[in-house]
PDB file of N, CA, C and O and ligand atoms in Angstrom:
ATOM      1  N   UNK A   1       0.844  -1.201   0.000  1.00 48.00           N
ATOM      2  CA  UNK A   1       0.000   0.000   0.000  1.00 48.00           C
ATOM      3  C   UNK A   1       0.878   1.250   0.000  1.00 48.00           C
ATOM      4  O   UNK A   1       1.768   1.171   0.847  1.00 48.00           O
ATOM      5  N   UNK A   2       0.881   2.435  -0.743  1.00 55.00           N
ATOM      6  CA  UNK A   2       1.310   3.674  -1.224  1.00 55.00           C
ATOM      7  C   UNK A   2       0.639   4.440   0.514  1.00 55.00           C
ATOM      8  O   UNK A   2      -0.438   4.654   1.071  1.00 55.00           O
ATOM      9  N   UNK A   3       1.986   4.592   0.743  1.00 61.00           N
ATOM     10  CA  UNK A   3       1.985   5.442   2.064  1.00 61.00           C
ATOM     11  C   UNK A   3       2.330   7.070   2.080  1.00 61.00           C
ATOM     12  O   UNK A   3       3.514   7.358   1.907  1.00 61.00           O
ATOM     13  N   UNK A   4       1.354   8.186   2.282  1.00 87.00           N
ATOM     14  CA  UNK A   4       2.248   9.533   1.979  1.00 87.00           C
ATOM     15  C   UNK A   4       3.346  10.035   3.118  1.00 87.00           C
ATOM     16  O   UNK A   4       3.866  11.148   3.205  1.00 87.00           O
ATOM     17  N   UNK A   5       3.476   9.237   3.699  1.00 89.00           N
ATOM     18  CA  UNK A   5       5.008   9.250   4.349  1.00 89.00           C
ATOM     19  C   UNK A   5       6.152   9.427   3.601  1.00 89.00           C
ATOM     20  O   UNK A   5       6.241   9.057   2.430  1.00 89.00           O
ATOM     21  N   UNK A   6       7.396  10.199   4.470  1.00 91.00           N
ATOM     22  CA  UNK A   6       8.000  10.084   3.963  1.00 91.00           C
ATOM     23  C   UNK A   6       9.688  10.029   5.133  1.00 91.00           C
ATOM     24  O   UNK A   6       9.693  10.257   6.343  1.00 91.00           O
ATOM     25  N   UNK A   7      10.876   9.678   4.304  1.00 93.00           N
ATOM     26  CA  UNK A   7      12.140   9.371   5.951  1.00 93.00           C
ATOM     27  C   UNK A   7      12.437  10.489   5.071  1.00 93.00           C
ATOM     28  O   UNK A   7      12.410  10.341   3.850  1.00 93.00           O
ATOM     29  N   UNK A   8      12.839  12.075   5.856  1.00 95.00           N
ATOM     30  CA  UNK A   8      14.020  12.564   5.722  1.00 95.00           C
ATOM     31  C   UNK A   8      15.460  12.746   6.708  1.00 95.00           C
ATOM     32  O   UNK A   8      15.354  13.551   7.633  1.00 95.00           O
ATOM     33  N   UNK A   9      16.338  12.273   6.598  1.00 96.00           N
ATOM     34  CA  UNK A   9      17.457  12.311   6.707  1.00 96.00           C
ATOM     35  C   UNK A   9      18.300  13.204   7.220  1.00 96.00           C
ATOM     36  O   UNK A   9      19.490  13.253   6.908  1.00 96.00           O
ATOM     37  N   UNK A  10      17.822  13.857   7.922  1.00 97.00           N
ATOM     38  CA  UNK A  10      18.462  16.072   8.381  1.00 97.00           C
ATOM     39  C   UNK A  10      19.879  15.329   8.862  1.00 97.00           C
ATOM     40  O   UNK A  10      20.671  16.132   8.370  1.00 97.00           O
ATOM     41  N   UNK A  11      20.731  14.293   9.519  1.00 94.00           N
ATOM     42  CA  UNK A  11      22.217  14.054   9.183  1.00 94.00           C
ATOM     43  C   UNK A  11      22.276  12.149   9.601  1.00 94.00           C
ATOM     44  O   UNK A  11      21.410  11.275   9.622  1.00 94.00           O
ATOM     45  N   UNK A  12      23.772  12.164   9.885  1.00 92.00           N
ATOM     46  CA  UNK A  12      23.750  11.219   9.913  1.00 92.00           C
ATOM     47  C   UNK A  12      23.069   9.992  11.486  1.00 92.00           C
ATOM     48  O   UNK A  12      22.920   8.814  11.809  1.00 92.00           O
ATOM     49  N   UNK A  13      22.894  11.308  11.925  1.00 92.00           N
ATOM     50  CA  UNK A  13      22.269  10.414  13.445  1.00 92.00           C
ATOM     51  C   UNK A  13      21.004  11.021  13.367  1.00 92.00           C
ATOM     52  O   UNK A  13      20.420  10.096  13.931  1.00 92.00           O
ATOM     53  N   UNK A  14      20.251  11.695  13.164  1.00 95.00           N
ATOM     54  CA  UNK A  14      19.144  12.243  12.880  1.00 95.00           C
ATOM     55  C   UNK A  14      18.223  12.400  12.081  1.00 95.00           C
ATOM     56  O   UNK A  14      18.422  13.458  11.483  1.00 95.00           O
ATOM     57  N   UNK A  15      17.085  11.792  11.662  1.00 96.00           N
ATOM     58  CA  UNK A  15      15.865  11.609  11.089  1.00 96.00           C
ATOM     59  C   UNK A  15      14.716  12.006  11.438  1.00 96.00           C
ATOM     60  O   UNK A  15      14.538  12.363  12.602  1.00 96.00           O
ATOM     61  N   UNK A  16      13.775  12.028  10.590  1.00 96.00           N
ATOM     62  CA  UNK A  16      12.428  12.767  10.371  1.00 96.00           C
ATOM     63  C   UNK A  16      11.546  11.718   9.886  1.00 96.00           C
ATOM     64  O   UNK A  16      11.911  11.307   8.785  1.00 96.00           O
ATOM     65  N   UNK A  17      10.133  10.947  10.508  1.00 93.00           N
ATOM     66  CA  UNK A  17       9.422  10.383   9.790  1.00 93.00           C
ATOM     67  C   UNK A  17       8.161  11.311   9.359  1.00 93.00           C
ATOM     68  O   UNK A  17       7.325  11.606  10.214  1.00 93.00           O
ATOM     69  N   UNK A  18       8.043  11.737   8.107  1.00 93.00           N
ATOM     70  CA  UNK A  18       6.504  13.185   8.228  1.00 93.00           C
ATOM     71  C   UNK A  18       5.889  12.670   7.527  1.00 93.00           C
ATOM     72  O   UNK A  18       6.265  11.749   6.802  1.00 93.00           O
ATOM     73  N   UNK A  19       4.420  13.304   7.593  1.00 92.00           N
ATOM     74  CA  UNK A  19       3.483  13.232   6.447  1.00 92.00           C
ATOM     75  C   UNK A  19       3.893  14.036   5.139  1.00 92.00           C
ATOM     76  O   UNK A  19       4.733  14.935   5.184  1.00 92.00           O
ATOM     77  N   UNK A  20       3.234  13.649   3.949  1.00 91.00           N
ATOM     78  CA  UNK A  20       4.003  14.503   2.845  1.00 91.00           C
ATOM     79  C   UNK A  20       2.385  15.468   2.711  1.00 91.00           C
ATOM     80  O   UNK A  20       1.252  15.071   2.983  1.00 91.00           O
ATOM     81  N   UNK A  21       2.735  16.534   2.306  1.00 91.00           N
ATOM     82  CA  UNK A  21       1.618  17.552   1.807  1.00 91.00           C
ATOM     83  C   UNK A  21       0.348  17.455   2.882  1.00 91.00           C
ATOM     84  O   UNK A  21      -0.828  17.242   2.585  1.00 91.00           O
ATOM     85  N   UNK A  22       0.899  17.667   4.203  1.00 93.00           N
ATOM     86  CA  UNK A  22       0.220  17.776   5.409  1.00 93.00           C
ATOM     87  C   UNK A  22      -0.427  18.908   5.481  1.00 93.00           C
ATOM     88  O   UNK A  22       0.109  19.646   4.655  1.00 93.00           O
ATOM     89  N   UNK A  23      -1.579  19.655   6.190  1.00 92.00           N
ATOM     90  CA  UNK A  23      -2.326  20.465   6.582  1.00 92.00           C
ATOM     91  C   UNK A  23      -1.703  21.679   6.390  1.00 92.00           C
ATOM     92  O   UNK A  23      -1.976  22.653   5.688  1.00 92.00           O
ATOM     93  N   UNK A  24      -0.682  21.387   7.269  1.00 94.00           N
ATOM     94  CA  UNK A  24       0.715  22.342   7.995  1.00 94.00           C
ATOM     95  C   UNK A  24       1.877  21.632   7.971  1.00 94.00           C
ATOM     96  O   UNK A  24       2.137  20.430   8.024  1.00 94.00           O
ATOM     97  N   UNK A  25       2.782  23.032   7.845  1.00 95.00           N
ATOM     98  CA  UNK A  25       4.424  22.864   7.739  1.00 95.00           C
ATOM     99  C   UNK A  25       4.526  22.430   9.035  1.00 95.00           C
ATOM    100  O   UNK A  25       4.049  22.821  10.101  1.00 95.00           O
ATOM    101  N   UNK A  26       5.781  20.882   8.471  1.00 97.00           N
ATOM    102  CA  UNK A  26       6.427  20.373   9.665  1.00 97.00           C
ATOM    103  C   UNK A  26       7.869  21.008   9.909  1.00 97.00           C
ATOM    104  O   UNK A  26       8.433  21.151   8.823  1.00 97.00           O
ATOM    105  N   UNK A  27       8.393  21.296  10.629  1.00 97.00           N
ATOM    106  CA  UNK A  27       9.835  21.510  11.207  1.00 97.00           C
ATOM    107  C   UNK A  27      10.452  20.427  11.013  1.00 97.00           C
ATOM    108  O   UNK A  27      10.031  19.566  11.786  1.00 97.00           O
ATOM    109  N   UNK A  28      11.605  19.901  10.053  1.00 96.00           N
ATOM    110  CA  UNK A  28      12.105  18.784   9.549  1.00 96.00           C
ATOM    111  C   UNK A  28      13.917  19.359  10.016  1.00 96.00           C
ATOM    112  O   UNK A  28      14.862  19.120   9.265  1.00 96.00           O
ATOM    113  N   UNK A  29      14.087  20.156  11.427  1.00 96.00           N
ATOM    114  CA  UNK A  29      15.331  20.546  12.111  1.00 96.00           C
ATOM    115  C   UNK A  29      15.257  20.382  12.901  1.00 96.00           C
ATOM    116  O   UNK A  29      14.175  20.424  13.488  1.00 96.00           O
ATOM    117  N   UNK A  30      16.742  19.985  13.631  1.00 96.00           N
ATOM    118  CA  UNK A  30      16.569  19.786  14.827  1.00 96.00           C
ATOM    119  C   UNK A  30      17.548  20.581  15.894  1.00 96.00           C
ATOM    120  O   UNK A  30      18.205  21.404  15.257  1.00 96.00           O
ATOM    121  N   UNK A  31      17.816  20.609  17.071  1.00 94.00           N
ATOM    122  CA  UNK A  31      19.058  21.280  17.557  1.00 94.00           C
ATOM    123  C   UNK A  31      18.858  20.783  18.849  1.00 94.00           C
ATOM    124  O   UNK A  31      17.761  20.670  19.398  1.00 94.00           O
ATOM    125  N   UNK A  32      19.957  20.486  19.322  1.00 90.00           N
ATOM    126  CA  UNK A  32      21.039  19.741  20.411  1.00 90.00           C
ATOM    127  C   UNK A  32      20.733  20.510  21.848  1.00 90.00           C
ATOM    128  O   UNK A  32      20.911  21.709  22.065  1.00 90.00           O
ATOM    129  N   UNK A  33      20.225  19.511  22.780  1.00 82.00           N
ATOM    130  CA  UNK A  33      20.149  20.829  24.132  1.00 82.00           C
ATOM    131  C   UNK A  33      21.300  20.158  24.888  1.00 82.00           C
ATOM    132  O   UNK A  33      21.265  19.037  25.396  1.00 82.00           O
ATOM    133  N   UNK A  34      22.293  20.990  24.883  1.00 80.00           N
ATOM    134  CA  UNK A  34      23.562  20.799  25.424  1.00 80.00           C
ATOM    135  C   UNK A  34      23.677  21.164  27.562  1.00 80.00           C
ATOM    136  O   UNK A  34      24.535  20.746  28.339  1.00 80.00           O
ATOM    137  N   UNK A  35      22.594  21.949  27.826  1.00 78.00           N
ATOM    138  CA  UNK A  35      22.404  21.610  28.537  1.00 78.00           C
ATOM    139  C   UNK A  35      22.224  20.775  29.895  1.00 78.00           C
ATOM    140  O   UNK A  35      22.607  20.851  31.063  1.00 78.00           O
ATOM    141  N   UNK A  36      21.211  19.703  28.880  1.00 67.00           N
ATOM    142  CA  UNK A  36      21.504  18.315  30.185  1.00 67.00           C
ATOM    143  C   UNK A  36      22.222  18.289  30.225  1.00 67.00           C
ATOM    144  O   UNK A  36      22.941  18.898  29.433  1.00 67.00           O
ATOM    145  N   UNK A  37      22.798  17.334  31.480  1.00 77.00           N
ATOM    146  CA  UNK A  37      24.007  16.959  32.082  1.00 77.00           C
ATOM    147  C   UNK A  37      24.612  15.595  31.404  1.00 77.00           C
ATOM    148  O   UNK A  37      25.591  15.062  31.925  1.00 77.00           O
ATOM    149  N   UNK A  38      24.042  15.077  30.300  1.00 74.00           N
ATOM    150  CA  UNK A  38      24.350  14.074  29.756  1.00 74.00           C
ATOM    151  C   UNK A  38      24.639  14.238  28.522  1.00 74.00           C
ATOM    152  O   UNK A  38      24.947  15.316  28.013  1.00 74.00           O
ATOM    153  N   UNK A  39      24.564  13.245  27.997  1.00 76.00           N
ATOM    154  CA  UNK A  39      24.623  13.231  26.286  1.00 76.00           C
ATOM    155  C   UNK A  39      23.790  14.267  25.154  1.00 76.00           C
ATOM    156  O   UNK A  39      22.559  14.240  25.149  1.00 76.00           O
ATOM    157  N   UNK A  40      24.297  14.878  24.514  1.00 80.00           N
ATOM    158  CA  UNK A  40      23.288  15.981  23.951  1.00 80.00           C
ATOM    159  C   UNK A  40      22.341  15.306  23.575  1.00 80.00           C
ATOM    160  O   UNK A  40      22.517  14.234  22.995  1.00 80.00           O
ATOM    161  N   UNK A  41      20.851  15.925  23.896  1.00 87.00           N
ATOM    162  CA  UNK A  41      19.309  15.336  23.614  1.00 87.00           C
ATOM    163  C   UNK A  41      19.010  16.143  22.196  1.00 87.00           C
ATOM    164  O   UNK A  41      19.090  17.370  22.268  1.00 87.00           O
ATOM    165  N   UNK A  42      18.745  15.684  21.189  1.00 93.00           N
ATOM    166  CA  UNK A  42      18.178  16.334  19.741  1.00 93.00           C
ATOM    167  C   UNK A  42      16.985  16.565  20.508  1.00 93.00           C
ATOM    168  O   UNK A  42      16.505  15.877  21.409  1.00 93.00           O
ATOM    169  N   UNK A  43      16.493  17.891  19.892  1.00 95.00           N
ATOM    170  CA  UNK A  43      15.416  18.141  20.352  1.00 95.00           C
ATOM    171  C   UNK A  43      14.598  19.099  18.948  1.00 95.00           C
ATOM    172  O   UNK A  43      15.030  20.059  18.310  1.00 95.00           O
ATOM    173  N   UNK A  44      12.889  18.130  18.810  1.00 97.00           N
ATOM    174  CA  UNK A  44      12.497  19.297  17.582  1.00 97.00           C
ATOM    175  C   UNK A  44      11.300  20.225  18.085  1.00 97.00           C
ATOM    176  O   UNK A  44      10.380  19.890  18.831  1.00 97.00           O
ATOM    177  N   UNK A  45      11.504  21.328  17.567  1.00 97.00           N
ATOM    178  CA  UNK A  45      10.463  22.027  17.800  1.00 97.00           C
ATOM    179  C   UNK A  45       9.350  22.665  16.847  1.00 97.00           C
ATOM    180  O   UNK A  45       9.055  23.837  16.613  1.00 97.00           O
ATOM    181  N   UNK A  46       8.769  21.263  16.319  1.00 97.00           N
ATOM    182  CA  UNK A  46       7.801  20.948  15.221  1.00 97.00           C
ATOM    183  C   UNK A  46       6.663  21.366  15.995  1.00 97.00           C
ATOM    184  O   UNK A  46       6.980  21.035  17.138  1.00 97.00           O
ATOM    185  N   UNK A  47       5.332  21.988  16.059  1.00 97.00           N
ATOM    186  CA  UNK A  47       4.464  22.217  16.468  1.00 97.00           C
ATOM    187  C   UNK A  47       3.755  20.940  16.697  1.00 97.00           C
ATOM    188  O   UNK A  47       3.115  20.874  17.746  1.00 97.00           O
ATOM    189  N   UNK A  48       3.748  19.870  15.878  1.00 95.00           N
ATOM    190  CA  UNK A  48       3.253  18.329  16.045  1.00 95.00           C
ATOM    191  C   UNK A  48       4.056  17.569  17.160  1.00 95.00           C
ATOM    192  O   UNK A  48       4.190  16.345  17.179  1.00 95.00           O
ATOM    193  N   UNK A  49       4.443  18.217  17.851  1.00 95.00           N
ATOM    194  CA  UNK A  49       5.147  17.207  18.813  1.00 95.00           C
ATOM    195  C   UNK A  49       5.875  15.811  18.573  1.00 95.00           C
ATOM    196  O   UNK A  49       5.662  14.769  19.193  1.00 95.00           O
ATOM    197  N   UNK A  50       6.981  16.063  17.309  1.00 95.00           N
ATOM    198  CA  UNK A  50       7.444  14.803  16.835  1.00 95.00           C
ATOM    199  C   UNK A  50       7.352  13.801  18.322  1.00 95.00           C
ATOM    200  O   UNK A  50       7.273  14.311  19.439  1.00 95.00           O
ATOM    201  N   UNK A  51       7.377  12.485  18.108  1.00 93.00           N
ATOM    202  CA  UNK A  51       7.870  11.262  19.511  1.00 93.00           C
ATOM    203  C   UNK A  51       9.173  11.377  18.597  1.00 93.00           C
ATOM    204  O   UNK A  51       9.310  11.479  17.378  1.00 93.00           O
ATOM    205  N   UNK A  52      10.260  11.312  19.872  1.00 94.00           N
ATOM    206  CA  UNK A  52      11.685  10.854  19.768  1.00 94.00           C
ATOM    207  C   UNK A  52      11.700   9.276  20.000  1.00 94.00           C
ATOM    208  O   UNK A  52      11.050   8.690  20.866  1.00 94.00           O
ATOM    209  N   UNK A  53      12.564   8.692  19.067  1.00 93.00           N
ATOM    210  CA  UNK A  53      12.786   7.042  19.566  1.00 93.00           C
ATOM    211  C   UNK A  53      14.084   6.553  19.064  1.00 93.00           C
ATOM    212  O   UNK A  53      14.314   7.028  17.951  1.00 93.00           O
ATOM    213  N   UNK A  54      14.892   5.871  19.440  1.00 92.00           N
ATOM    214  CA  UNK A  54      16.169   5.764  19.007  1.00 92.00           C
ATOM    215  C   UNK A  54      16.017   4.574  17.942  1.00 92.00           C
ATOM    216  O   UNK A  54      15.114   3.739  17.973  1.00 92.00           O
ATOM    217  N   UNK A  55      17.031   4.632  17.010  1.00 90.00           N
ATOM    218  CA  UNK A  55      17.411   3.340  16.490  1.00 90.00           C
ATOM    219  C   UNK A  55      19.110   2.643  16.887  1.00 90.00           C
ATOM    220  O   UNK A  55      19.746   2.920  15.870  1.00 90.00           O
ATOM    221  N   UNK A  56      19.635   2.239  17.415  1.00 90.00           N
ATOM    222  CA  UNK A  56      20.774   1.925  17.921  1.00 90.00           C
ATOM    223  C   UNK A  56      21.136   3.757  18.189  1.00 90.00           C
ATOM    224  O   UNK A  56      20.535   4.387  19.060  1.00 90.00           O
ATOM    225  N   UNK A  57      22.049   4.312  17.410  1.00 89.00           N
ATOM    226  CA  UNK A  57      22.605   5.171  17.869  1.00 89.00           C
ATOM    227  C   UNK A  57      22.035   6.454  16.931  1.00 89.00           C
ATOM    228  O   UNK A  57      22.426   7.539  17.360  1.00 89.00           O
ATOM    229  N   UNK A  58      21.452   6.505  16.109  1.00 93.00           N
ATOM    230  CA  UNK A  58      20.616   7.336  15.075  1.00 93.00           C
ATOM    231  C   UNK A  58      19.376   7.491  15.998  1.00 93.00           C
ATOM    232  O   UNK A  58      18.759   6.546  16.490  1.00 93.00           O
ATOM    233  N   UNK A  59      18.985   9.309  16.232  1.00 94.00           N
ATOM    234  CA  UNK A  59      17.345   9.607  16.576  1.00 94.00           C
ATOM    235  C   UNK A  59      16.879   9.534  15.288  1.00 94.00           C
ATOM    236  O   UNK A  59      17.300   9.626  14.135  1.00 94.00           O
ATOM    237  N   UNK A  60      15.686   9.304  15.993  1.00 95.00           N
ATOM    238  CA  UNK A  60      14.558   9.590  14.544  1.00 95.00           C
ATOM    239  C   UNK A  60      12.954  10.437  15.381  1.00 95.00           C
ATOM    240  O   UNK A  60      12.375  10.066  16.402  1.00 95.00           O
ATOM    241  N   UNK A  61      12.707  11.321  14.709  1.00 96.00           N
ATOM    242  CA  UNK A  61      11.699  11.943  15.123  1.00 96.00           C
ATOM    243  C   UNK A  61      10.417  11.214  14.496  1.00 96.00           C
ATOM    244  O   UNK A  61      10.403  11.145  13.267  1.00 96.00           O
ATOM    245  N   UNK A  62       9.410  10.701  15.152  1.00 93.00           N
ATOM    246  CA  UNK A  62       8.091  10.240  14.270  1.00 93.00           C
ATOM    247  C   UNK A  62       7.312  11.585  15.034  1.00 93.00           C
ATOM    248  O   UNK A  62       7.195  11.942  16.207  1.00 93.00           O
ATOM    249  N   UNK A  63       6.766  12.221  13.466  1.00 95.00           N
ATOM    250  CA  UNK A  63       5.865  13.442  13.611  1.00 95.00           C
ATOM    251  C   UNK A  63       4.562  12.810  13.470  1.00 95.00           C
ATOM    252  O   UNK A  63       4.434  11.616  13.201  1.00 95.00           O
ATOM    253  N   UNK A  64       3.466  13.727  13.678  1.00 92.00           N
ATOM    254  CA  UNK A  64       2.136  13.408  13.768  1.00 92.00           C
ATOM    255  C   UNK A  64       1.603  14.189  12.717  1.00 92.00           C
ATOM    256  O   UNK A  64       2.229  15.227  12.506  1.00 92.00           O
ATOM    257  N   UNK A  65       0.914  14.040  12.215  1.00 92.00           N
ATOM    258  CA  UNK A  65       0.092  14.389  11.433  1.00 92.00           C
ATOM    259  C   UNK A  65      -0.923  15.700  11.551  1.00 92.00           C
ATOM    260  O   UNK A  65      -1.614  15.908  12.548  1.00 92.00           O
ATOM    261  N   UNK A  66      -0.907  16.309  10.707  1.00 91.00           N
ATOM    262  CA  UNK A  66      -1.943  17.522  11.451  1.00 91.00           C
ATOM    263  C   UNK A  66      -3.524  17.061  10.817  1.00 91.00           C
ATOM    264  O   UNK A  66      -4.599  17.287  11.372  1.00 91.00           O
ATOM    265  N   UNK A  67      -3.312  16.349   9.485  1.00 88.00           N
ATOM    266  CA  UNK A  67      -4.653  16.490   8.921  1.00 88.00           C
ATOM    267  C   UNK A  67      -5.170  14.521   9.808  1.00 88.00           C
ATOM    268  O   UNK A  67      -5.728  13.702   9.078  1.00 88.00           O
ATOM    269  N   UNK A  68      -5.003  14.326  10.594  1.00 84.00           N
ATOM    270  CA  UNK A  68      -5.085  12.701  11.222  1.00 84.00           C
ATOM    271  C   UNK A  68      -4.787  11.405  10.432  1.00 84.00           C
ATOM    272  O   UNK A  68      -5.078  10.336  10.969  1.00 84.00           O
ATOM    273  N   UNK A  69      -4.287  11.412   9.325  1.00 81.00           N
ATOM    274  CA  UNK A  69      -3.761  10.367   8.778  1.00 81.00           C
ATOM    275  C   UNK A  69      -2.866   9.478   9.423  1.00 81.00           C
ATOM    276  O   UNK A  69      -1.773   9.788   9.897  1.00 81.00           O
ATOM    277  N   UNK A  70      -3.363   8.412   9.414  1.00 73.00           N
ATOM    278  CA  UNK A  70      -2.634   6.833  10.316  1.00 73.00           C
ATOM    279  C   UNK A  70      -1.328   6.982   9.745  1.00 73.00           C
ATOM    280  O   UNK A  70      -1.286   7.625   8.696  1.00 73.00           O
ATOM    281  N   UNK A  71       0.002   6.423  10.310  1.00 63.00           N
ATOM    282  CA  UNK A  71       1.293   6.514   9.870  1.00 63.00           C
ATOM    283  C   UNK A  71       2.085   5.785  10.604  1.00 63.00           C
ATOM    284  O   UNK A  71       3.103   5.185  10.258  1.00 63.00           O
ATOM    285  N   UNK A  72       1.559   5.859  11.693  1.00 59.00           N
ATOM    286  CA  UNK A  72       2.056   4.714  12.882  1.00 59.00           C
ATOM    287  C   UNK A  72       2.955   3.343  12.220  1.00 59.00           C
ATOM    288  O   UNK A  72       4.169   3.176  12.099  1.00 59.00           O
ATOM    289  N   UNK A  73       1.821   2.498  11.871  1.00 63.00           N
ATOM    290  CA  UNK A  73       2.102   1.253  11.560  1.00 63.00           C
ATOM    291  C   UNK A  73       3.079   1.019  10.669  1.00 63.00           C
ATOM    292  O   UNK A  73       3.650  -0.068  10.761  1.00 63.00           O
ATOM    293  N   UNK A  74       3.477   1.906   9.673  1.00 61.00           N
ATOM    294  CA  UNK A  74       4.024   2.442   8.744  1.00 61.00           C
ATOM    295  C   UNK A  74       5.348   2.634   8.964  1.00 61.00           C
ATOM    296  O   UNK A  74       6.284   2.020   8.450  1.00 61.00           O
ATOM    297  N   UNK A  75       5.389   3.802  10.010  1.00 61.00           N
ATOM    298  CA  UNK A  75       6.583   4.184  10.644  1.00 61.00           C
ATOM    299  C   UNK A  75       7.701   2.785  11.427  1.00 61.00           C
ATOM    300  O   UNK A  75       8.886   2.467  11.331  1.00 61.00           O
ATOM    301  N   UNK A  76       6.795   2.407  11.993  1.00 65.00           N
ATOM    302  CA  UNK A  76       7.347   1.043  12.777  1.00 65.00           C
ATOM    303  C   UNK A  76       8.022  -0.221  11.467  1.00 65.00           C
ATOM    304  O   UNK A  76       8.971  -0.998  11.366  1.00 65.00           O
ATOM    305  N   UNK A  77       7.273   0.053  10.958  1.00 66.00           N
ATOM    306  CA  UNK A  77       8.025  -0.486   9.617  1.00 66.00           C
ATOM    307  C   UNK A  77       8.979  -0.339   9.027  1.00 66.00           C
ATOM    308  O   UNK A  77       9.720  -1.300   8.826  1.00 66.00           O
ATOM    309  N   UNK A  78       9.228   0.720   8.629  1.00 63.00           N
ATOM    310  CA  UNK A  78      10.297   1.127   7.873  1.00 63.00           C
ATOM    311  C   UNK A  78      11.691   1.466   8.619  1.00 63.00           C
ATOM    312  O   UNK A  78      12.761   1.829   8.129  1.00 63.00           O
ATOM    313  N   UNK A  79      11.274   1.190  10.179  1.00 64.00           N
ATOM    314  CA  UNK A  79      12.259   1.249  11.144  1.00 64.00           C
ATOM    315  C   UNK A  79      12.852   0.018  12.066  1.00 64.00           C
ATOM    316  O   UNK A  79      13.603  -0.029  13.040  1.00 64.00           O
ATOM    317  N   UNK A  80      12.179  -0.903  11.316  1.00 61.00           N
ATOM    318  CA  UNK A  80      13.206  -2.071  11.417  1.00 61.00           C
ATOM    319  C   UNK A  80      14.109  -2.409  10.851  1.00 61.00           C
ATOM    320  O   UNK A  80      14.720  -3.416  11.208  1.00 61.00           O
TER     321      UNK A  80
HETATM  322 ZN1  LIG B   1       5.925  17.626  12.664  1.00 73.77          ZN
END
């Protein structure tokens, strides 16, 4: 099945799963809160509240959708 998802790639530890031609512009950037006391946290500040989830050592942001299109199942997919 033709999914309007799409992976972009913003570097090499950092990813974007979005809807394509969504409602509203997603924020497909990210920036580092150096802050914590730990390991820098990527952090996006997409109005959709990407979920952060790791893949070994690569983040990947899964964004939400503004217009409610399912993507979930999708996402989990293409991230194995
Ligand atoms: Zn988003």
């Amino acid at each position: 099945m033709e999914s309007p998802w799409t992976v972009f790639i913003e570097s090499g530890k950092v990813r974007h799963v979005l809807p394509l031609d969504d409602a509203e512009e997603h924020i497909d950037s990210s920036w580092e809160d150096n802050s914590y006391p730990f390991d820098p946290v990527p952090q996006c500040d997409c109005p959709c509240h990407p979920r952060r989830e790791y893949e070994k050592d690569i983040c990947i942001f899964i964004h939400s959708s503004f217009d409610g299109r399912e993507g979930l199942e999708w996402a989990n997919e293409i991230l194995k």
